[in-house]
Amino acid sequence: MVHTRIQSARSRQGQAIIPQAQRKASRALVDEVADLSGLSKKEMATLIGLTERALYKTTTGDFSVLISEHLFRLKALFEHGLAVFDQHKKTLTRWLKTPLAELATPETGFDPLIQSVAVRPLDEISQTTGPYDLLAAANQREAEFTAELTSSESVAYPTPLSLLNTATGIGLVDDVFTRIEYGVFS
């Protein structure tokens, strides 16, 4: 049921992007998307496949339909990300630059993960101490991530930002936003 609602929202969003992209985007959209995400102009140029110089030479409506579509998809993605992170732009920017194991998928060049689920007794699963402390969980995850970085056998997971130069990458990052939004932890 939730998956159906998500898919129909995406298709409505895609239908709105197509006519906008066909009219071609202006240079102001790059600035708007950069402002939404907290990314630099150089990072934005890299995402849309231009050099920084070519980006600055573009004034109004000079972007191709493909680049325009990419910009509109990035704008929608960053708006979704800001909604997930309660409009905290710095948190979104930091998250975009953090390697995530969730993005280690076959689409990004990683082998499919085969995870075995360990059976735990029911009394270990239930929570008797109250609601889940998200700040403590985030701090624990950051500590684990820092420990992984210092270990010599750590795997270099992709960052969300490194995938945003492709439509597939935008979809993967948007899926992670949706999982965060609905509380699905992987």
PDB file of C-alpha atoms in Angstrom:
ATOM      1  CA  MET A   1       0.000   0.000   0.000  1.00  0.00           C
ATOM      2  CA  VAL A   2       2.756   2.461   0.957  1.00  0.00           C
ATOM      3  CA  HIS A   3       4.796   1.365  -2.086  1.00  0.00           C
ATOM      4  CA  THR A   4       1.818   2.164  -4.358  1.00  0.00           C
ATOM      5  CA  ARG A   5       1.486   5.665  -2.866  1.00  0.00           C
ATOM      6  CA  ILE A   6       5.211   6.274  -3.285  1.00  0.00           C
ATOM      7  CA  GLN A   7       5.181   5.087  -6.901  1.00  0.00           C
ATOM      8  CA  SER A   8       2.144   7.231  -7.796  1.00  0.00           C
ATOM      9  CA  ALA A   9       3.774  10.279  -6.170  1.00  0.00           C
ATOM     10  CA  ARG A  10       6.938   9.652  -8.189  1.00  0.00           C
ATOM     11  CA  SER A  11       5.034   9.312 -11.442  1.00  0.00           C
ATOM     12  CA  ARG A  12       3.144  12.582 -10.776  1.00  0.00           C
ATOM     13  CA  GLN A  13       6.477  14.239  -9.998  1.00  0.00           C
ATOM     14  CA  GLY A  14       7.990  12.844 -13.206  1.00  0.00           C
ATOM     15  CA  GLN A  15       5.079  14.142 -15.262  1.00  0.00           C
ATOM     16  CA  ALA A  16       5.643  17.641 -13.882  1.00  0.00           C
ATOM     17  CA  ILE A  17       9.365  17.519 -14.615  1.00  0.00           C
ATOM     18  CA  ILE A  18       9.065  16.561 -18.289  1.00  0.00           C
ATOM     19  CA  PRO A  19       7.360  19.772 -19.539  1.00  0.00           C
ATOM     20  CA  GLN A  20       9.672  21.901 -17.401  1.00  0.00           C
ATOM     21  CA  ALA A  21      12.751  20.165 -18.790  1.00  0.00           C
ATOM     22  CA  GLN A  22      11.492  20.528 -22.362  1.00  0.00           C
ATOM     23  CA  ARG A  23      11.256  24.309 -21.857  1.00  0.00           C
ATOM     24  CA  LYS A  24      14.921  24.165 -20.731  1.00  0.00           C
ATOM     25  CA  ALA A  25      16.205  25.361 -17.396  1.00  0.00           C
ATOM     26  CA  SER A  26      17.752  28.710 -16.653  1.00  0.00           C
ATOM     27  CA  ARG A  27      21.065  29.322 -14.900  1.00  0.00           C
ATOM     28  CA  ALA A  28      19.105  30.527 -11.850  1.00  0.00           C
ATOM     29  CA  LEU A  29      17.913  26.955 -11.272  1.00  0.00           C
ATOM     30  CA  VAL A  30      21.508  25.846 -10.651  1.00  0.00           C
ATOM     31  CA  ASP A  31      21.829  28.501  -7.943  1.00  0.00           C
ATOM     32  CA  GLU A  32      18.479  27.457  -6.453  1.00  0.00           C
ATOM     33  CA  VAL A  33      19.443  23.773  -6.353  1.00  0.00           C
ATOM     34  CA  ALA A  34      22.867  24.622  -4.903  1.00  0.00           C
ATOM     35  CA  ASP A  35      21.195  26.724  -2.215  1.00  0.00           C
ATOM     36  CA  LEU A  36      18.738  23.934  -1.361  1.00  0.00           C
ATOM     37  CA  SER A  37      21.507  21.390  -0.935  1.00  0.00           C
ATOM     38  CA  GLY A  38      24.282  23.532   0.492  1.00  0.00           C
ATOM     39  CA  LEU A  39      26.605  22.395  -2.300  1.00  0.00           C
ATOM     40  CA  SER A  40      29.190  24.621  -3.952  1.00  0.00           C
ATOM     41  CA  LYS A  41      28.936  25.752  -7.569  1.00  0.00           C
ATOM     42  CA  LYS A  42      31.877  23.487  -8.401  1.00  0.00           C
ATOM     43  CA  GLU A  43      30.049  20.458  -6.923  1.00  0.00           C
ATOM     44  CA  MET A  44      26.912  21.424  -8.856  1.00  0.00           C
ATOM     45  CA  ALA A  45      28.882  21.678 -12.107  1.00  0.00           C
ATOM     46  CA  THR A  46      30.276  18.196 -11.495  1.00  0.00           C
ATOM     47  CA  LEU A  47      26.792  16.795 -10.820  1.00  0.00           C
ATOM     48  CA  ILE A  48      25.369  18.063 -14.087  1.00  0.00           C
ATOM     49  CA  GLY A  49      28.422  17.131 -16.139  1.00  0.00           C
ATOM     50  CA  LEU A  50      29.784  20.576 -16.930  1.00  0.00           C
ATOM     51  CA  THR A  51      32.970  22.372 -16.098  1.00  0.00           C
ATOM     52  CA  GLU A  52      32.640  25.248 -13.686  1.00  0.00           C
ATOM     53  CA  ARG A  53      33.605  27.648 -16.465  1.00  0.00           C
ATOM     54  CA  ALA A  54      30.928  26.302 -18.824  1.00  0.00           C
ATOM     55  CA  LEU A  55      28.384  26.561 -16.034  1.00  0.00           C
ATOM     56  CA  TYR A  56      29.163  30.242 -15.462  1.00  0.00           C
ATOM     57  CA  LYS A  57      29.052  31.014 -19.188  1.00  0.00           C
ATOM     58  CA  THR A  58      25.487  29.692 -19.366  1.00  0.00           C
ATOM     59  CA  THR A  59      23.003  32.471 -18.729  1.00  0.00           C
ATOM     60  CA  THR A  60      19.348  31.762 -19.470  1.00  0.00           C
ATOM     61  CA  GLY A  61      17.663  28.742 -21.000  1.00  0.00           C
ATOM     62  CA  ASP A  62      20.863  27.460 -22.578  1.00  0.00           C
ATOM     63  CA  PHE A  63      20.869  24.062 -20.857  1.00  0.00           C
ATOM     64  CA  SER A  64      19.946  21.009 -22.887  1.00  0.00           C
ATOM     65  CA  VAL A  65      16.764  19.110 -22.109  1.00  0.00           C
ATOM     66  CA  LEU A  66      18.805  16.334 -20.451  1.00  0.00           C
ATOM     67  CA  ILE A  67      20.672  18.734 -18.150  1.00  0.00           C
ATOM     68  CA  SER A  68      17.427  20.585 -17.425  1.00  0.00           C
ATOM     69  CA  GLU A  69      15.714  17.329 -16.455  1.00  0.00           C
ATOM     70  CA  HIS A  70      18.674  16.410 -14.259  1.00  0.00           C
ATOM     71  CA  LEU A  71      18.476  19.780 -12.486  1.00  0.00           C
ATOM     72  CA  PHE A  72      14.742  19.443 -11.866  1.00  0.00           C
ATOM     73  CA  ARG A  73      15.232  15.909 -10.505  1.00  0.00           C
ATOM     74  CA  LEU A  74      18.017  17.155  -8.207  1.00  0.00           C
ATOM     75  CA  LYS A  75      15.766  19.960  -6.995  1.00  0.00           C
ATOM     76  CA  ALA A  76      12.987  17.478  -6.176  1.00  0.00           C
ATOM     77  CA  LEU A  77      15.486  15.174  -4.458  1.00  0.00           C
ATOM     78  CA  PHE A  78      16.951  17.942  -2.282  1.00  0.00           C
ATOM     79  CA  GLU A  79      13.477  19.183  -1.359  1.00  0.00           C
ATOM     80  CA  HIS A  80      12.650  15.626  -0.268  1.00  0.00           C
ATOM     81  CA  GLY A  81      15.927  15.445   1.667  1.00  0.00           C
ATOM     82  CA  LEU A  82      15.222  18.731   3.443  1.00  0.00           C
ATOM     83  CA  ALA A  83      11.766  17.471   4.389  1.00  0.00           C
ATOM     84  CA  VAL A  84      13.312  14.283   5.804  1.00  0.00           C
ATOM     85  CA  PHE A  85      15.930  16.243   7.769  1.00  0.00           C
ATOM     86  CA  ASP A  86      13.415  18.838   9.071  1.00  0.00           C
ATOM     87  CA  GLN A  87      14.808  21.641   6.887  1.00  0.00           C
ATOM     88  CA  HIS A  88      18.334  21.339   8.367  1.00  0.00           C
ATOM     89  CA  LYS A  89      20.472  22.149   5.323  1.00  0.00           C
ATOM     90  CA  LYS A  90      23.806  21.533   7.081  1.00  0.00           C
ATOM     91  CA  THR A  91      22.654  18.077   8.166  1.00  0.00           C
ATOM     92  CA  LEU A  92      21.552  17.271   4.610  1.00  0.00           C
ATOM     93  CA  THR A  93      24.873  18.484   3.170  1.00  0.00           C
ATOM     94  CA  ARG A  94      26.838  16.437   5.696  1.00  0.00           C
ATOM     95  CA  TRP A  95      24.685  13.369   5.007  1.00  0.00           C
ATOM     96  CA  LEU A  96      25.238  13.721   1.242  1.00  0.00           C
ATOM     97  CA  LYS A  97      29.003  13.535   1.796  1.00  0.00           C
ATOM     98  CA  THR A  98      28.901  10.556   4.203  1.00  0.00           C
ATOM     99  CA  PRO A  99      29.626   7.059   2.818  1.00  0.00           C
ATOM    100  CA  LEU A 100      26.586   4.797   3.250  1.00  0.00           C
ATOM    101  CA  ALA A 101      26.518   1.018   3.247  1.00  0.00           C
ATOM    102  CA  GLU A 102      22.881   1.250   2.090  1.00  0.00           C
ATOM    103  CA  LEU A 103      24.164   2.505  -1.268  1.00  0.00           C
ATOM    104  CA  ALA A 104      26.502  -0.461  -1.781  1.00  0.00           C
ATOM    105  CA  THR A 105      24.174  -2.067  -4.318  1.00  0.00           C
ATOM    106  CA  PRO A 106      24.800  -3.891  -7.594  1.00  0.00           C
ATOM    107  CA  GLU A 107      23.872  -0.646  -9.415  1.00  0.00           C
ATOM    108  CA  THR A 108      26.838   1.068  -7.758  1.00  0.00           C
ATOM    109  CA  GLY A 109      29.248  -1.780  -8.538  1.00  0.00           C
ATOM    110  CA  PHE A 110      29.033  -3.772  -5.304  1.00  0.00           C
ATOM    111  CA  ASP A 111      28.225  -7.463  -5.080  1.00  0.00           C
ATOM    112  CA  PRO A 112      24.754  -8.245  -3.741  1.00  0.00           C
ATOM    113  CA  LEU A 113      24.803  -8.601   0.020  1.00  0.00           C
ATOM    114  CA  ILE A 114      23.735 -11.943   1.384  1.00  0.00           C
ATOM    115  CA  GLN A 115      22.887 -11.383   4.994  1.00  0.00           C
ATOM    116  CA  SER A 116      21.842 -14.045   7.396  1.00  0.00           C
ATOM    117  CA  VAL A 117      19.408 -13.052  10.071  1.00  0.00           C
ATOM    118  CA  ALA A 118      20.345 -14.212  13.530  1.00  0.00           C
ATOM    119  CA  VAL A 119      17.408 -15.477  15.539  1.00  0.00           C
ATOM    120  CA  ARG A 120      17.075 -13.596  18.812  1.00  0.00           C
ATOM    121  CA  PRO A 121      14.845 -14.425  21.764  1.00  0.00           C
ATOM    122  CA  LEU A 122      11.620 -12.427  21.844  1.00  0.00           C
ATOM    123  CA  ASP A 123      12.414 -10.772  25.176  1.00  0.00           C
ATOM    124  CA  GLU A 124      15.577  -9.250  23.640  1.00  0.00           C
ATOM    125  CA  ILE A 125      13.597  -7.743  20.787  1.00  0.00           C
ATOM    126  CA  SER A 126      10.912  -5.943  22.763  1.00  0.00           C
ATOM    127  CA  GLN A 127      11.590  -2.479  24.128  1.00  0.00           C
ATOM    128  CA  THR A 128      10.693  -1.841  27.711  1.00  0.00           C
ATOM    129  CA  THR A 129      12.641   1.379  28.165  1.00  0.00           C
ATOM    130  CA  GLY A 130      10.477   3.722  26.081  1.00  0.00           C
ATOM    131  CA  PRO A 131      10.810   5.204  22.617  1.00  0.00           C
ATOM    132  CA  TYR A 132      13.924   4.723  20.530  1.00  0.00           C
ATOM    133  CA  ASP A 133      16.481   7.499  21.076  1.00  0.00           C
ATOM    134  CA  LEU A 134      17.385   8.681  17.560  1.00  0.00           C
ATOM    135  CA  LEU A 135      20.203  10.956  18.732  1.00  0.00           C
ATOM    136  CA  ALA A 136      21.883   8.109  20.618  1.00  0.00           C
ATOM    137  CA  ALA A 137      21.467   5.850  17.576  1.00  0.00           C
ATOM    138  CA  ALA A 138      23.008   8.505  15.304  1.00  0.00           C
ATOM    139  CA  ASN A 139      25.946   8.978  17.664  1.00  0.00           C
ATOM    140  CA  GLN A 140      26.474   5.212  17.868  1.00  0.00           C
ATOM    141  CA  ARG A 141      26.341   4.907  14.077  1.00  0.00           C
ATOM    142  CA  GLU A 142      28.855   7.741  13.683  1.00  0.00           C
ATOM    143  CA  ALA A 143      31.175   6.071  16.202  1.00  0.00           C
ATOM    144  CA  GLU A 144      30.894   2.764  14.322  1.00  0.00           C
ATOM    145  CA  PHE A 145      31.548   4.561  11.039  1.00  0.00           C
ATOM    146  CA  THR A 146      34.630   6.283  12.478  1.00  0.00           C
ATOM    147  CA  ALA A 147      35.877   2.918  13.744  1.00  0.00           C
ATOM    148  CA  GLU A 148      35.360   1.450  10.249  1.00  0.00           C
ATOM    149  CA  LEU A 149      37.369   4.260   8.696  1.00  0.00           C
ATOM    150  CA  THR A 150      40.302   3.608  10.983  1.00  0.00           C
ATOM    151  CA  SER A 151      40.314  -0.144  10.400  1.00  0.00           C
ATOM    152  CA  SER A 152      42.601  -1.345   7.616  1.00  0.00           C
ATOM    153  CA  GLU A 153      39.966  -3.667   6.133  1.00  0.00           C
ATOM    154  CA  SER A 154      37.209  -1.084   5.724  1.00  0.00           C
ATOM    155  CA  VAL A 155      35.176  -1.011   2.514  1.00  0.00           C
ATOM    156  CA  ALA A 156      34.843   2.327   0.722  1.00  0.00           C
ATOM    157  CA  TYR A 157      31.085   2.777   0.475  1.00  0.00           C
ATOM    158  CA  PRO A 158      29.709   5.309  -1.985  1.00  0.00           C
ATOM    159  CA  THR A 159      28.510   8.684  -0.769  1.00  0.00           C
ATOM    160  CA  PRO A 160      25.074   9.870  -1.878  1.00  0.00           C
ATOM    161  CA  LEU A 161      26.747  12.857  -3.546  1.00  0.00           C
ATOM    162  CA  SER A 162      28.959  10.582  -5.660  1.00  0.00           C
ATOM    163  CA  LEU A 163      25.865   8.980  -7.219  1.00  0.00           C
ATOM    164  CA  LEU A 164      23.869  12.104  -8.060  1.00  0.00           C
ATOM    165  CA  ASN A 165      25.350  12.548 -11.525  1.00  0.00           C
ATOM    166  CA  THR A 166      23.084   9.757 -12.844  1.00  0.00           C
ATOM    167  CA  ALA A 167      19.325   9.226 -12.856  1.00  0.00           C
ATOM    168  CA  THR A 168      19.772   5.801 -11.244  1.00  0.00           C
ATOM    169  CA  GLY A 169      21.849   7.342  -8.467  1.00  0.00           C
ATOM    170  CA  ILE A 170      19.198   9.978  -7.809  1.00  0.00           C
ATOM    171  CA  GLY A 171      16.626   7.178  -7.535  1.00  0.00           C
ATOM    172  CA  LEU A 172      18.792   5.196  -5.099  1.00  0.00           C
ATOM    173  CA  VAL A 173      19.344   8.233  -2.863  1.00  0.00           C
ATOM    174  CA  ASP A 174      15.643   9.089  -3.008  1.00  0.00           C
ATOM    175  CA  ASP A 175      14.861   5.510  -1.925  1.00  0.00           C
ATOM    176  CA  VAL A 176      17.122   5.967   1.106  1.00  0.00           C
ATOM    177  CA  PHE A 177      15.292   9.228   1.950  1.00  0.00           C
ATOM    178  CA  THR A 178      11.988   7.367   1.732  1.00  0.00           C
ATOM    179  CA  ARG A 179      13.267   4.578   3.996  1.00  0.00           C
ATOM    180  CA  ILE A 180      14.423   7.174   6.539  1.00  0.00           C
ATOM    181  CA  GLU A 181      11.081   8.957   6.264  1.00  0.00           C
ATOM    182  CA  TYR A 182       9.121   5.778   6.951  1.00  0.00           C
ATOM    183  CA  GLY A 183      11.507   4.512   9.631  1.00  0.00           C
ATOM    184  CA  VAL A 184      12.803   1.518   7.690  1.00  0.00           C
ATOM    185  CA  PHE A 185      16.322   0.840   8.944  1.00  0.00           C
ATOM    186  CA  SER A 186      18.643  -1.361   6.938  1.00  0.00           C
TER     187      SER A 186
END
